Tab-separated table of C-alpha atoms in Angstrom:
chain	number	residue	atom	x	y	z
A	34	UNK	CA	-16.392	18.485	4.846
A	35	UNK	CA	-14.483	16.020	2.727
A	36	UNK	CA	-11.558	14.190	4.334
A	37	UNK	CA	-8.050	15.207	3.314
A	38	UNK	CA	-5.757	12.319	2.370
A	39	UNK	CA	-1.975	12.716	2.360
A	40	UNK	CA	-0.498	10.721	-0.525
A	41	UNK	CA	3.146	9.691	-0.755
A	42	UNK	CA	4.962	10.455	-4.030
A	43	UNK	CA	7.883	8.829	-5.818
A	44	UNK	CA	10.820	10.108	-7.851
A	45	UNK	CA	11.006	9.259	-11.546
A	46	UNK	CA	14.620	8.059	-11.943
A	47	UNK	CA	14.696	9.116	-15.610
A	48	UNK	CA	13.627	12.720	-15.071
A	49	UNK	CA	14.289	13.246	-11.338
A	50	UNK	CA	10.723	14.581	-11.044
A	51	UNK	CA	8.670	13.995	-7.903
A	52	UNK	CA	5.328	12.602	-9.059
A	53	UNK	CA	2.140	10.785	-8.129
A	54	UNK	CA	0.619	8.464	-10.697
A	55	UNK	CA	-2.837	9.833	-11.567
A	56	UNK	CA	-4.897	6.763	-10.635
A	57	UNK	CA	-4.497	7.419	-6.907
A	58	UNK	CA	-5.894	10.951	-7.058
A	59	UNK	CA	-8.628	9.869	-9.466
A	60	UNK	CA	-9.804	7.058	-7.186
A	61	UNK	CA	-9.709	9.125	-3.991
A	62	UNK	CA	-11.496	12.062	-5.624
A	63	UNK	CA	-14.169	9.815	-7.123
A	64	UNK	CA	-14.799	8.278	-3.690
A	65	UNK	CA	-15.226	11.633	-1.953
A	66	UNK	CA	-11.802	12.638	-0.606
A	67	UNK	CA	-9.398	15.510	-1.218
A	68	UNK	CA	-5.936	14.084	-1.990
A	69	UNK	CA	-2.755	16.094	-1.432
A	70	UNK	CA	0.836	15.147	-2.206
A	71	UNK	CA	3.153	14.835	0.786
A	72	UNK	CA	6.649	16.358	0.679
A	73	UNK	CA	9.892	14.493	1.191
A	74	UNK	CA	10.964	15.020	4.787
A	75	UNK	CA	12.030	12.854	7.677
A	76	UNK	CA	11.840	15.684	10.195
A	77	UNK	CA	9.696	14.358	13.043
A	78	UNK	CA	8.309	17.788	13.947
A	79	UNK	CA	7.307	18.494	10.356
A	80	UNK	CA	5.709	15.073	9.928
A	81	UNK	CA	3.752	15.452	13.152
A	82	UNK	CA	2.477	18.825	11.950
A	83	UNK	CA	1.426	17.289	8.624
A	84	UNK	CA	-0.339	14.423	10.380
A	85	UNK	CA	-2.283	16.952	12.413
A	86	UNK	CA	-3.816	18.364	9.233
A	87	UNK	CA	-4.764	15.232	7.284
A	88	UNK	CA	-7.420	12.603	7.892
A	89	UNK	CA	-5.650	9.640	6.335
A	90	UNK	CA	-2.456	8.491	4.655
A	91	UNK	CA	-2.236	6.626	1.347
A	92	UNK	CA	1.072	4.837	0.795
A	93	UNK	CA	1.326	4.358	-2.952
A	94	UNK	CA	3.003	1.817	-5.189
A	95	UNK	CA	6.376	2.382	-6.759
A	96	UNK	CA	9.975	1.265	-6.585
A	97	UNK	CA	11.389	-1.281	-4.143
A	98	UNK	CA	11.937	-0.634	-0.445
A	99	UNK	CA	15.663	-0.584	0.360
A	100	UNK	CA	16.571	-4.031	1.797
A	101	UNK	CA	19.093	-2.403	4.129
A	102	UNK	CA	16.066	-1.155	6.088
A	103	UNK	CA	15.298	-4.734	7.115
A	104	UNK	CA	18.907	-5.797	7.572
A	105	UNK	CA	19.651	-7.413	4.205
A	106	UNK	CA	21.884	-6.708	1.232
A	107	UNK	CA	19.954	-6.128	-1.991
A	108	UNK	CA	19.748	-8.810	-4.661
A	109	UNK	CA	20.685	-7.742	-8.209
A	110	UNK	CA	16.980	-7.666	-9.153
A	111	UNK	CA	16.171	-4.903	-6.636
A	112	UNK	CA	15.595	-1.306	-7.792
A	113	UNK	CA	17.964	1.481	-6.898
A	114	UNK	CA	16.729	2.849	-3.556
A	115	UNK	CA	14.412	5.839	-3.338
A	116	UNK	CA	16.262	7.234	-0.332
A	117	UNK	CA	14.115	10.327	0.238
A	118	UNK	CA	10.909	8.296	0.044
A	119	UNK	CA	12.284	5.568	2.316
A	120	UNK	CA	13.366	8.206	4.851
A	121	UNK	CA	9.915	9.834	4.787
A	122	UNK	CA	8.001	6.573	5.137
A	123	UNK	CA	10.151	5.076	7.897
A	124	UNK	CA	9.108	8.022	10.075
A	125	UNK	CA	5.642	8.597	8.632
A	126	UNK	CA	4.257	5.071	9.016
A	127	UNK	CA	4.975	4.480	12.728
A	128	UNK	CA	3.815	7.965	13.667
A	129	UNK	CA	0.592	7.729	11.650
A	130	UNK	CA	-0.117	4.311	13.177
A	131	UNK	CA	0.599	5.558	16.694
A	132	UNK	CA	-1.956	8.356	16.156
A	133	UNK	CA	-4.497	5.762	14.944
A	134	UNK	CA	-4.806	7.703	11.700
A	135	UNK	CA	-6.468	5.774	8.847
A	136	UNK	CA	-3.763	4.299	6.609
A	137	UNK	CA	-4.060	2.419	3.323
A	138	UNK	CA	-1.037	0.836	1.670
A	139	UNK	CA	-1.025	-0.180	-2.004
A	140	UNK	CA	1.661	-2.419	-3.581
A	141	UNK	CA	4.925	-0.866	-2.289
A	142	UNK	CA	2.659	0.558	0.423
A	143	UNK	CA	1.926	-2.855	1.946
A	144	UNK	CA	5.641	-3.620	1.845
A	145	UNK	CA	6.733	-0.378	3.468
A	146	UNK	CA	4.162	-0.742	6.275
A	147	UNK	CA	5.533	-4.186	7.028
A	148	UNK	CA	9.164	-3.012	6.990
A	149	UNK	CA	8.540	0.193	8.954
A	150	UNK	CA	6.831	-1.808	11.715
A	151	UNK	CA	9.473	-4.535	11.968
A	152	UNK	CA	8.791	-7.108	9.225
A	153	UNK	CA	10.725	-8.047	6.111
A	154	UNK	CA	10.238	-8.877	2.438
A	155	UNK	CA	10.826	-11.386	-0.283
A	156	UNK	CA	13.204	-9.296	-2.394
A	157	UNK	CA	12.484	-11.053	-5.681
A	158	UNK	CA	9.679	-13.585	-6.052
A	159	UNK	CA	11.147	-15.488	-9.054
A	160	UNK	CA	14.481	-15.914	-7.269
A	161	UNK	CA	13.335	-16.614	-3.714
A	162	UNK	CA	9.920	-18.216	-4.366
A	163	UNK	CA	10.459	-20.084	-7.642
A	164	UNK	CA	7.286	-22.122	-7.107
A	165	UNK	CA	5.198	-18.946	-7.461
A	166	UNK	CA	3.713	-17.767	-10.733
A	167	UNK	CA	4.621	-14.391	-12.178
A	168	UNK	CA	3.108	-11.416	-10.392
A	169	UNK	CA	4.025	-8.950	-13.137
A	170	UNK	CA	1.204	-8.763	-15.651
A	171	UNK	CA	1.227	-6.919	-18.956
A	172	UNK	CA	-1.011	-3.862	-19.425
A	173	UNK	CA	-3.831	-3.023	-19.280
A	174	UNK	CA	-3.950	-3.164	-15.494
A	175	UNK	CA	-7.705	-2.738	-15.038
A	176	UNK	CA	-8.375	-6.475	-15.370
A	177	UNK	CA	-7.650	-9.299	-12.904
A	178	UNK	CA	-4.473	-11.382	-13.285
A	179	UNK	CA	-4.914	-13.928	-10.493
A	180	UNK	CA	-7.239	-14.725	-7.608
A	181	UNK	CA	-6.781	-14.021	-3.924
A	182	UNK	CA	-8.435	-16.017	-1.148
A	183	UNK	CA	-10.007	-13.746	1.465
A	184	UNK	CA	-9.632	-14.721	5.118
A	185	UNK	CA	-13.071	-15.619	6.432
A	186	UNK	CA	-14.322	-13.146	9.034
A	187	UNK	CA	-11.612	-10.582	8.254
A	188	UNK	CA	-12.554	-6.921	7.730
A	189	UNK	CA	-11.965	-7.355	3.996
A	190	UNK	CA	-14.240	-10.386	3.987
A	191	UNK	CA	-16.977	-8.488	5.791
A	192	UNK	CA	-16.561	-5.513	3.454
A	193	UNK	CA	-17.058	-7.799	0.453
A	194	UNK	CA	-20.135	-9.532	1.873
A	195	UNK	CA	-18.321	-12.734	2.742
A	196	UNK	CA	-17.039	-13.501	-0.747
A	197	UNK	CA	-14.297	-16.156	-0.397
A	198	UNK	CA	-12.130	-14.888	-3.261
A	199	UNK	CA	-11.765	-12.247	-5.937
A	200	UNK	CA	-9.612	-11.435	-8.940
A	201	UNK	CA	-6.892	-8.795	-8.634
A	202	UNK	CA	-4.336	-7.191	-10.915
A	203	UNK	CA	-0.620	-7.648	-10.225
A	204	UNK	CA	2.525	-5.632	-11.038
A	205	UNK	CA	5.170	-6.449	-8.427
A	206	UNK	CA	8.154	-8.749	-7.920
A	207	UNK	CA	8.438	-8.448	-4.127
A	208	UNK	CA	6.170	-9.722	-1.356
A	209	UNK	CA	5.758	-9.864	2.390
A	210	UNK	CA	7.809	-12.553	4.124
A	211	UNK	CA	7.727	-12.294	7.931
A	212	UNK	CA	4.860	-10.086	9.096
A	213	UNK	CA	5.579	-7.241	11.517
A	214	UNK	CA	4.169	-7.491	15.044
A	215	UNK	CA	0.499	-6.491	15.135
A	216	UNK	CA	-0.151	-7.183	11.454
A	217	UNK	CA	-2.525	-9.967	10.385
A	218	UNK	CA	-3.275	-11.349	6.889
A	219	UNK	CA	-6.621	-10.678	5.185
A	220	UNK	CA	-5.953	-12.317	1.804
A	221	UNK	CA	-3.548	-14.755	0.176
A	222	UNK	CA	-2.609	-15.143	-3.471
A	223	UNK	CA	-3.357	-18.425	-5.189
A	224	UNK	CA	0.333	-19.377	-4.839
A	225	UNK	CA	0.473	-18.731	-1.100
A	226	UNK	CA	1.839	-15.174	-0.784
A	227	UNK	CA	0.213	-12.666	1.575
A	228	UNK	CA	-1.753	-10.155	-0.508
A	229	UNK	CA	-3.664	-8.084	2.084
A	230	UNK	CA	-3.143	-7.253	5.757
A	231	UNK	CA	-4.666	-5.236	8.580
A	232	UNK	CA	-3.852	-4.199	12.147
A	233	UNK	CA	-6.599	-5.447	14.512
A	234	UNK	CA	-5.591	-3.024	17.277
A	235	UNK	CA	-6.074	0.037	15.052
A	236	UNK	CA	-9.246	1.590	13.704
A	237	UNK	CA	-8.112	1.349	10.061
A	238	UNK	CA	-4.677	0.245	8.926
A	239	UNK	CA	-5.163	-1.861	5.807
A	240	UNK	CA	-2.837	-2.694	2.933
A	241	UNK	CA	-3.060	-4.666	-0.305
A	242	UNK	CA	-0.461	-5.929	-2.739
A	243	UNK	CA	-2.541	-5.203	-5.838
A	244	UNK	CA	-3.640	-1.879	-7.354
A	245	UNK	CA	-7.314	-1.140	-6.596
A	246	UNK	CA	-6.963	2.392	-7.964
A	247	UNK	CA	-6.519	0.890	-11.445
A	248	UNK	CA	-9.622	-1.320	-11.177
A	249	UNK	CA	-12.037	0.738	-9.062
A	250	UNK	CA	-13.933	2.148	-12.055
A	251	UNK	CA	-14.896	-1.303	-13.355
A	252	UNK	CA	-14.796	-3.597	-10.298
A	253	UNK	CA	-17.093	-3.007	-7.314
A	254	UNK	CA	-14.756	-4.943	-4.997
A	255	UNK	CA	-11.968	-2.433	-5.610
A	256	UNK	CA	-14.246	0.587	-5.429
A	257	UNK	CA	-15.640	-0.615	-2.117
A	258	UNK	CA	-12.091	-0.983	-0.798
A	259	UNK	CA	-11.220	2.622	-1.671
A	260	UNK	CA	-14.558	3.784	-0.274
A	261	UNK	CA	-13.890	2.016	3.030
A	262	UNK	CA	-10.636	3.942	3.425
A	263	UNK	CA	-12.292	7.256	2.567
A	264	UNK	CA	-15.103	6.470	5.031
A	265	UNK	CA	-12.546	5.850	7.800
A	266	UNK	CA	-10.854	9.166	6.935
A	267	UNK	CA	-14.261	10.878	6.932
A	268	UNK	CA	-14.911	9.558	10.428
A	269	UNK	CA	-11.557	10.928	11.535
A	270	UNK	CA	-12.358	14.301	9.932
A	271	UNK	CA	-15.701	14.475	11.739
A	272	UNK	CA	-13.985	13.847	15.068
A	273	UNK	CA	-11.392	16.605	14.602
């Protein structure tokens, strides 16, 4: 049986539609999973029931995490909050992690994992890290924009056969600042920002700042990353 992956949505502020950008479903399906869209809810009982029926959680990219969730007032550059999504993820992430469910965070996903578990963010890289280069590339997004250095001996390093670096795409203006307890870096951007993390005490909680779902068809590094998440979900499915 294929693993079932719960995927978080976002709300299009122009149309008020709840959507998932197609690359996530395409990548998960191509790598052998069945993706399903999660509903907006912060009801603990409902979320626990959902988590009992999925084999992994994908936290997708999207709009900024509300800075009030990590005790700060938003800078002018920060998006209007996605309150329903924030409410869902602030409950979903800790409960999925506590169950040792496979979790992969992408772009906003790495940020929301860090915030939900007690870390914080750089709200706007150009304002707060002016020494950094731009992390917002122009389309197309299936090509690398900058390099990341992979931490030697990390799970990502082992997955990629010990390669010390790789090229990634980039479409964000926020970044991790102080890491939450239990989270360790796996990759750094070439200007010193954390670009990938994992939780050593969990079977599979990984997150990346770039968008592997937009590169997986042409870059084996990104496909292998998605495949590793699906494999972890498959292992969970087999144990259910």
